[in-house]
XYZ file of C-alpha atoms in Angstrom:
431
model
C 45.749 -10.118 -77.277
C 43.557 -8.429 -73.953
C 44.132 -10.478 -70.862
C 41.067 -12.205 -69.615
C 39.445 -10.882 -67.029
C 39.750 -14.010 -64.820
C 43.331 -14.331 -65.784
C 43.833 -11.021 -64.184
C 41.663 -11.792 -61.260
C 43.621 -15.232 -60.230
C 47.049 -13.398 -60.345
C 45.904 -10.524 -58.309
C 44.500 -12.865 -55.605
C 47.786 -14.825 -55.821
C 49.829 -11.764 -55.407
C 47.823 -10.895 -52.018
C 45.465 -8.096 -53.479
C 41.942 -9.082 -52.181
C 39.983 -8.222 -55.283
C 36.989 -10.036 -56.641
C 34.292 -9.699 -59.604
C 30.778 -9.921 -59.388
C 28.734 -12.406 -61.271
C 25.343 -11.354 -61.985
C 22.892 -14.212 -62.873
C 19.886 -12.867 -64.374
C 17.827 -12.425 -67.309
C 15.599 -9.521 -66.143
C 15.898 -6.748 -68.599
C 16.047 -3.844 -65.962
C 18.598 -5.708 -63.822
C 20.861 -6.402 -66.987
C 20.499 -2.700 -67.954
C 21.332 -1.407 -64.853
C 24.255 -3.821 -64.232
C 25.995 -2.681 -67.777
C 25.033 1.045 -66.692
C 26.771 0.268 -63.367
C 29.762 -1.059 -65.042
C 29.804 1.815 -67.529
C 29.809 4.385 -64.434
C 32.318 2.836 -62.668
C 34.415 1.860 -65.205
C 34.798 -1.812 -63.940
C 34.359 -5.475 -65.547
C 30.950 -6.619 -65.709
C 30.305 -10.180 -65.547
C 27.042 -11.427 -66.826
C 25.944 -15.207 -66.864
C 23.085 -17.058 -67.920
C 22.124 -20.404 -66.192
C 21.488 -23.595 -68.161
C 17.642 -23.163 -67.171
C 17.398 -19.516 -68.016
C 18.943 -19.915 -71.742
C 19.681 -23.054 -73.616
C 19.700 -24.414 -77.236
C 15.888 -24.908 -76.539
C 15.356 -21.328 -75.174
C 15.101 -21.994 -71.468
C 12.364 -20.297 -69.530
C 13.187 -16.907 -71.318
C 12.974 -18.331 -74.997
C 16.576 -17.117 -75.555
C 19.321 -19.460 -77.031
C 22.995 -18.413 -75.914
C 23.558 -16.275 -79.335
C 20.025 -14.236 -78.492
C 21.295 -13.647 -74.864
C 24.554 -12.518 -76.272
C 23.078 -10.001 -78.626
C 20.558 -8.699 -75.934
C 23.368 -7.840 -73.369
C 25.653 -6.679 -76.061
C 23.009 -4.226 -77.231
C 22.627 -2.854 -73.799
C 25.888 -2.565 -73.356
C 26.556 -0.471 -76.544
C 23.803 1.712 -75.707
C 25.153 2.283 -72.007
C 28.535 3.128 -73.342
C 30.396 -0.358 -71.828
C 33.043 -1.200 -74.040
C 33.373 -4.830 -75.253
C 36.879 -5.336 -73.110
C 34.709 -4.457 -69.932
C 31.853 -7.312 -70.915
C 32.442 -10.901 -69.873
C 29.709 -13.332 -70.417
C 29.343 -16.345 -68.941
C 27.199 -19.813 -68.885
C 26.425 -21.182 -65.406
C 25.655 -24.892 -64.536
C 26.262 -26.061 -67.912
C 25.345 -29.740 -67.770
C 22.228 -31.926 -67.536
C 20.194 -30.140 -65.153
C 17.428 -28.927 -67.421
C 17.023 -32.610 -68.748
C 17.559 -34.527 -65.430
C 14.358 -36.444 -65.982
C 15.863 -38.095 -68.792
C 18.311 -41.057 -69.065
C 21.923 -39.976 -68.369
C 23.014 -40.389 -71.744
C 20.295 -38.850 -73.324
C 20.790 -35.709 -70.851
C 24.516 -35.460 -71.445
C 24.153 -35.544 -75.381
C 21.776 -32.592 -74.726
C 24.264 -30.897 -72.493
C 26.967 -31.481 -75.114
C 24.740 -29.286 -77.352
C 24.235 -26.776 -74.695
C 27.888 -26.382 -74.107
C 28.864 -26.037 -77.841
C 25.905 -23.465 -78.209
C 27.484 -21.269 -75.393
C 31.101 -21.509 -76.327
C 30.169 -21.103 -80.320
C 28.254 -17.960 -79.112
C 31.238 -16.312 -77.609
C 30.733 -16.815 -73.850
C 34.154 -16.924 -72.332
C 33.230 -18.049 -68.735
C 32.262 -21.774 -69.040
C 30.844 -23.311 -65.798
C 30.940 -27.084 -66.364
C 28.554 -28.751 -63.795
C 27.642 -32.431 -64.270
C 26.746 -33.051 -60.494
C 22.995 -33.560 -61.095
C 21.517 -37.174 -60.803
C 19.829 -38.045 -63.984
C 16.885 -40.496 -64.301
C 18.476 -43.621 -64.408
C 21.494 -42.733 -62.095
C 21.875 -44.514 -58.686
C 20.397 -42.819 -55.988
C 22.225 -40.213 -53.988
C 24.938 -37.963 -54.753
C 26.876 -39.040 -57.808
C 30.458 -40.535 -57.295
C 32.922 -37.684 -57.856
C 34.955 -39.590 -60.240
C 31.664 -40.058 -62.445
C 31.205 -36.298 -62.202
C 34.596 -35.634 -63.370
C 34.721 -38.002 -66.260
C 31.391 -36.315 -67.319
C 32.891 -32.991 -67.031
C 35.787 -34.085 -68.968
C 33.372 -35.010 -71.827
C 31.777 -31.769 -71.968
C 34.971 -29.907 -71.898
C 36.293 -31.665 -74.965
C 33.047 -30.455 -76.715
C 33.768 -27.126 -75.450
C 37.231 -27.199 -76.800
C 36.194 -28.264 -80.131
C 33.772 -25.691 -80.304
C 36.171 -23.126 -79.115
C 38.720 -24.445 -82.012
C 36.010 -23.727 -84.529
C 35.296 -20.116 -83.135
C 38.801 -19.096 -82.735
C 38.374 -18.211 -78.539
C 39.803 -19.455 -75.628
C 37.498 -20.073 -73.084
C 37.994 -19.917 -69.281
C 36.701 -22.897 -67.202
C 35.065 -23.184 -63.563
C 34.497 -26.824 -62.144
C 32.729 -27.977 -59.123
C 29.319 -27.225 -57.596
C 28.286 -25.419 -54.357
C 26.976 -28.848 -52.771
C 29.627 -30.677 -51.028
C 30.115 -34.522 -51.690
C 29.200 -36.765 -48.879
C 32.104 -37.100 -46.248
C 33.659 -33.921 -48.045
C 32.469 -31.269 -45.879
C 32.508 -29.825 -42.391
C 30.263 -27.983 -40.361
C 30.271 -24.126 -39.799
C 29.567 -22.650 -36.395
C 26.223 -21.894 -37.271
C 25.332 -25.074 -38.764
C 25.729 -25.051 -42.638
C 28.151 -27.256 -44.111
C 31.604 -25.744 -45.443
C 33.362 -27.482 -48.207
C 36.999 -29.135 -46.936
C 40.111 -28.418 -48.515
C 40.413 -32.213 -49.195
C 37.177 -32.101 -50.986
C 38.425 -29.018 -53.093
C 41.736 -30.887 -53.768
C 39.868 -33.859 -54.966
C 37.745 -31.950 -57.309
C 40.923 -30.444 -59.049
C 42.680 -33.557 -59.126
C 40.020 -35.645 -60.527
C 39.265 -32.725 -62.755
C 42.711 -32.597 -64.449
C 42.678 -36.384 -65.045
C 39.366 -35.977 -66.765
C 40.454 -33.015 -69.027
C 43.620 -35.287 -69.701
C 41.516 -38.517 -70.521
C 39.493 -36.684 -72.673
C 42.299 -35.088 -74.721
C 41.951 -31.551 -73.720
C 44.885 -30.986 -71.306
C 45.515 -27.429 -72.924
C 41.717 -26.725 -71.909
C 42.787 -27.561 -68.181
C 45.104 -24.769 -68.278
C 42.478 -22.340 -68.558
C 40.409 -23.698 -65.639
C 40.099 -20.591 -63.379
C 37.897 -21.435 -60.649
C 36.478 -24.163 -58.492
C 33.147 -23.633 -56.854
C 32.517 -24.351 -53.313
C 30.584 -23.794 -50.125
C 31.890 -21.181 -47.897
C 28.707 -21.566 -45.360
C 26.108 -19.105 -46.909
C 22.973 -20.048 -48.080
C 19.258 -18.590 -47.867
C 16.016 -20.068 -47.614
C 12.295 -18.429 -46.982
C 12.845 -19.141 -43.123
C 16.889 -18.893 -42.835
C 19.873 -16.741 -43.943
C 23.283 -18.079 -43.345
C 25.718 -15.252 -43.038
C 29.497 -15.403 -43.897
C 31.922 -14.944 -40.688
C 35.125 -13.788 -42.102
C 37.738 -16.609 -41.471
C 35.036 -19.225 -41.552
C 36.418 -20.660 -44.943
C 40.136 -19.563 -44.261
C 41.178 -23.147 -44.711
C 40.300 -22.823 -48.366
C 41.956 -19.635 -49.057
C 45.247 -21.394 -47.367
C 44.675 -24.548 -49.933
C 44.222 -22.353 -52.970
C 47.295 -20.363 -52.047
C 49.058 -23.225 -53.594
C 47.227 -22.799 -56.909
C 48.168 -19.768 -58.400
C 45.773 -19.721 -61.804
C 42.655 -20.552 -59.654
C 40.236 -18.908 -57.341
C 37.154 -19.757 -55.369
C 33.774 -19.155 -56.693
C 30.658 -18.764 -54.152
C 27.100 -19.302 -55.161
C 24.039 -18.148 -53.185
C 25.736 -14.833 -51.822
C 22.283 -13.311 -52.154
C 21.229 -11.253 -49.153
C 24.851 -11.173 -47.618
C 25.836 -7.871 -45.651
C 28.557 -5.967 -47.405
C 30.993 -6.860 -44.664
C 30.330 -10.746 -45.278
C 30.731 -10.479 -49.012
C 34.028 -8.316 -48.405
C 35.301 -11.060 -46.158
C 34.424 -13.761 -48.845
C 36.703 -12.019 -51.405
C 39.411 -11.754 -48.685
C 39.004 -15.404 -48.074
C 39.893 -15.998 -51.993
C 36.203 -16.456 -52.716
C 36.711 -13.762 -55.686
C 33.869 -14.594 -57.851
C 30.332 -13.743 -56.081
C 27.357 -15.124 -57.446
C 24.096 -12.991 -57.210
C 20.780 -13.508 -59.029
C 17.600 -13.582 -56.634
C 18.650 -10.638 -54.550
C 18.415 -8.499 -57.678
C 15.304 -9.362 -58.665
C 14.044 -9.327 -55.232
C 14.885 -5.748 -55.102
C 13.310 -4.879 -58.196
C 10.033 -6.692 -56.865
C 10.511 -4.672 -53.911
C 10.367 -1.524 -55.935
C 7.476 -2.490 -57.922
C 5.189 -3.616 -54.957
C 6.330 -0.185 -52.909
C 5.548 1.820 -55.970
C 1.917 0.116 -56.415
C 1.377 0.676 -52.756
C 2.038 4.447 -53.651
C -0.562 4.115 -56.656
C -3.069 2.440 -54.450
C -3.144 5.788 -52.212
C -3.243 8.002 -54.950
C -5.544 6.320 -57.494
C -7.605 3.767 -55.416
C -9.811 1.355 -57.912
C -8.290 3.083 -60.806
C -4.683 2.004 -59.784
C -2.837 -1.100 -62.053
C -3.375 -3.665 -59.338
C 0.241 -5.104 -60.391
C 0.380 -7.259 -57.339
C -2.755 -8.993 -57.985
C -1.714 -9.362 -61.735
C 1.443 -10.831 -60.845
C 0.050 -13.202 -58.457
C -2.775 -14.303 -60.892
C 0.146 -15.163 -63.416
C 1.599 -17.485 -60.789
C -1.262 -19.140 -59.902
C -2.330 -19.777 -63.324
C 1.234 -21.151 -64.326
C 2.335 -22.772 -60.982
C 5.019 -24.704 -62.312
C 7.920 -22.353 -61.445
C 7.036 -21.910 -57.653
C 4.881 -24.845 -56.447
C 7.463 -27.506 -56.017
C 9.540 -25.077 -53.937
C 6.777 -22.954 -51.824
C 4.717 -24.074 -48.781
C 1.574 -26.426 -49.927
C -0.841 -24.642 -47.382
C -2.584 -21.948 -49.266
C -1.850 -19.015 -46.807
C 1.780 -20.079 -46.922
C 2.279 -20.482 -50.595
C 0.482 -17.049 -50.958
C 2.851 -15.312 -48.597
C 5.748 -16.931 -50.361
C 4.821 -15.900 -54.133
C 5.083 -12.223 -52.660
C 7.831 -12.275 -50.517
C 9.999 -15.166 -50.822
C 13.735 -14.936 -50.897
C 13.970 -17.356 -53.610
C 11.762 -14.822 -55.646
C 10.118 -17.271 -57.988
C 8.069 -14.244 -59.167
C 11.027 -13.453 -61.364
C 9.839 -16.021 -64.002
C 6.802 -14.168 -64.243
C 7.919 -10.596 -65.126
C 7.963 -11.301 -68.975
C 4.080 -12.517 -68.908
C 2.300 -10.119 -71.276
C -0.248 -9.163 -68.529
C 2.374 -8.495 -65.972
C 4.389 -6.352 -68.283
C 1.214 -4.127 -69.080
C 0.283 -3.615 -65.491
C 3.910 -2.583 -64.715
C 3.640 -0.439 -67.512
C 0.005 0.879 -66.551
C 1.677 1.650 -63.022
C 4.425 3.808 -64.135
C 2.488 5.664 -66.716
C -0.109 6.538 -63.824
C 2.432 7.725 -61.387
C 4.442 9.720 -64.121
C 0.977 11.453 -64.549
C 0.208 11.791 -60.589
C 3.683 12.480 -59.657
C 4.745 10.972 -56.211
C 4.364 12.951 -53.288
C 7.579 13.085 -50.780
C 5.592 12.145 -47.965
C 4.399 8.610 -49.784
C 8.071 8.135 -51.123
C 9.270 8.480 -47.567
C 6.971 5.915 -46.296
C 7.520 3.290 -49.035
C 10.884 3.864 -50.235
C 12.542 5.843 -47.388
C 16.179 5.216 -48.932
C 15.359 6.376 -52.301
C 13.477 9.325 -50.747
C 16.616 10.584 -49.148
C 18.361 10.074 -52.625
C 15.645 12.300 -54.396
C 16.021 15.126 -51.742
C 19.754 15.178 -52.203
C 19.219 15.357 -55.634
C 20.885 12.310 -57.006
C 18.306 11.402 -59.093
C 14.454 12.547 -59.961
C 11.531 10.913 -58.413
C 10.245 8.715 -61.536
C 9.200 5.399 -61.336
C 11.965 3.980 -63.540
C 14.675 5.760 -61.402
C 13.481 4.540 -58.445
C 13.183 0.930 -59.363
C 16.605 1.203 -60.660
C 18.127 2.570 -57.703
C 16.697 -0.510 -55.792
C 18.586 -2.874 -57.864
C 21.858 -0.698 -57.847
C 21.706 -0.895 -54.034
C 22.472 -4.503 -54.553
C 25.269 -3.884 -57.153
C 26.791 -1.015 -54.889
C 27.234 -3.482 -52.021
C 28.592 -6.179 -54.483
C 31.233 -3.441 -55.840
C 32.389 -2.489 -52.606
C 32.988 -6.019 -51.458
C 35.192 -6.629 -54.732
C 37.332 -3.867 -54.105
C 36.991 -2.787 -50.413
C 38.201 0.868 -49.649
C 39.497 1.030 -53.447
C 35.867 1.008 -54.785
C 34.332 4.483 -55.430
C 30.683 5.585 -54.979
C 29.903 5.838 -58.600
């Protein structure tokens, strides 16, 4: 049987090799396609995850169930020449979050169906996250013992589904939100999980798996999510300082089968990402930064289109904004309430809530019209240099042609390249 990528990752880290893996958490077709193409070109493992909100048994905001998402990604992989052994699919934050407005028992029953659907569909990296507060839970953060008990409940469902499907999933436990009293402040103010909090998560998790009768599943827990002190918002970006979470690396050196997983690593510098890997955060989660890069490319191309066609241009920026205003539920709770602040955030926010709207038919049509227009006019060198200077240099050096598709993909690839280098340091190539 082929060794699971997370088994190899944990072993390499424990043996002193500072290697990592990028977890691409996105449902955007261009991001997914470029991710598998990047993996095929670089001959490395590709880890793609779907969150419980993106994909679930009810369809999520993508309209896809886990089996649908798997078929979509595998079709892309096959088309790009990425072998099945190079692809790992994961389910992220599997738990009650999509149903947190419901009573806990109802939300947990839905969570059981969710976990069963992911495991049955062949997802082999399963992040069990029951830390979210449900409608009838006490106010405040849930007690770690209750979180662990609910995690064990979902692990039992996962193990039953795994037995039915004949698979052995690897598990991730924990959440990036430190528990009260189990955190420490980094030099720049954001909280860093303490070793004691990680130890408690592991101890309570193992007890919960055993209590649920799935002790064998515990032997396949490969990562614990912790907060290394990285986060972003529209107004702040907290960068990782190498060594900032070294206390967690020292603690995890006694856990030969586990590594740490870092969420919200978007917009970090390559050097900061590399520092995380060297401090045993071997799984680096990225999502909004990839669709942010795609949005940057679309906007840049739309400005070029405006210069070339004026009123005959697609107006894609306004079409996207109109779609967001028409259906504000995905951004309104997160963006400023004043009209000017909200309008700015809809265009440029790091949280990139615009990613929810690319599937809207009117937006798809506008993007297609823009790309068709630019394919017809061509993109002058001077405009390419003005709006996409990095890609302009790539075109000048004949790395690729100045087509809209190639330019959008290269913006996404910039992010993937940074993570690839961070995961392997000097051993990473430029492919």
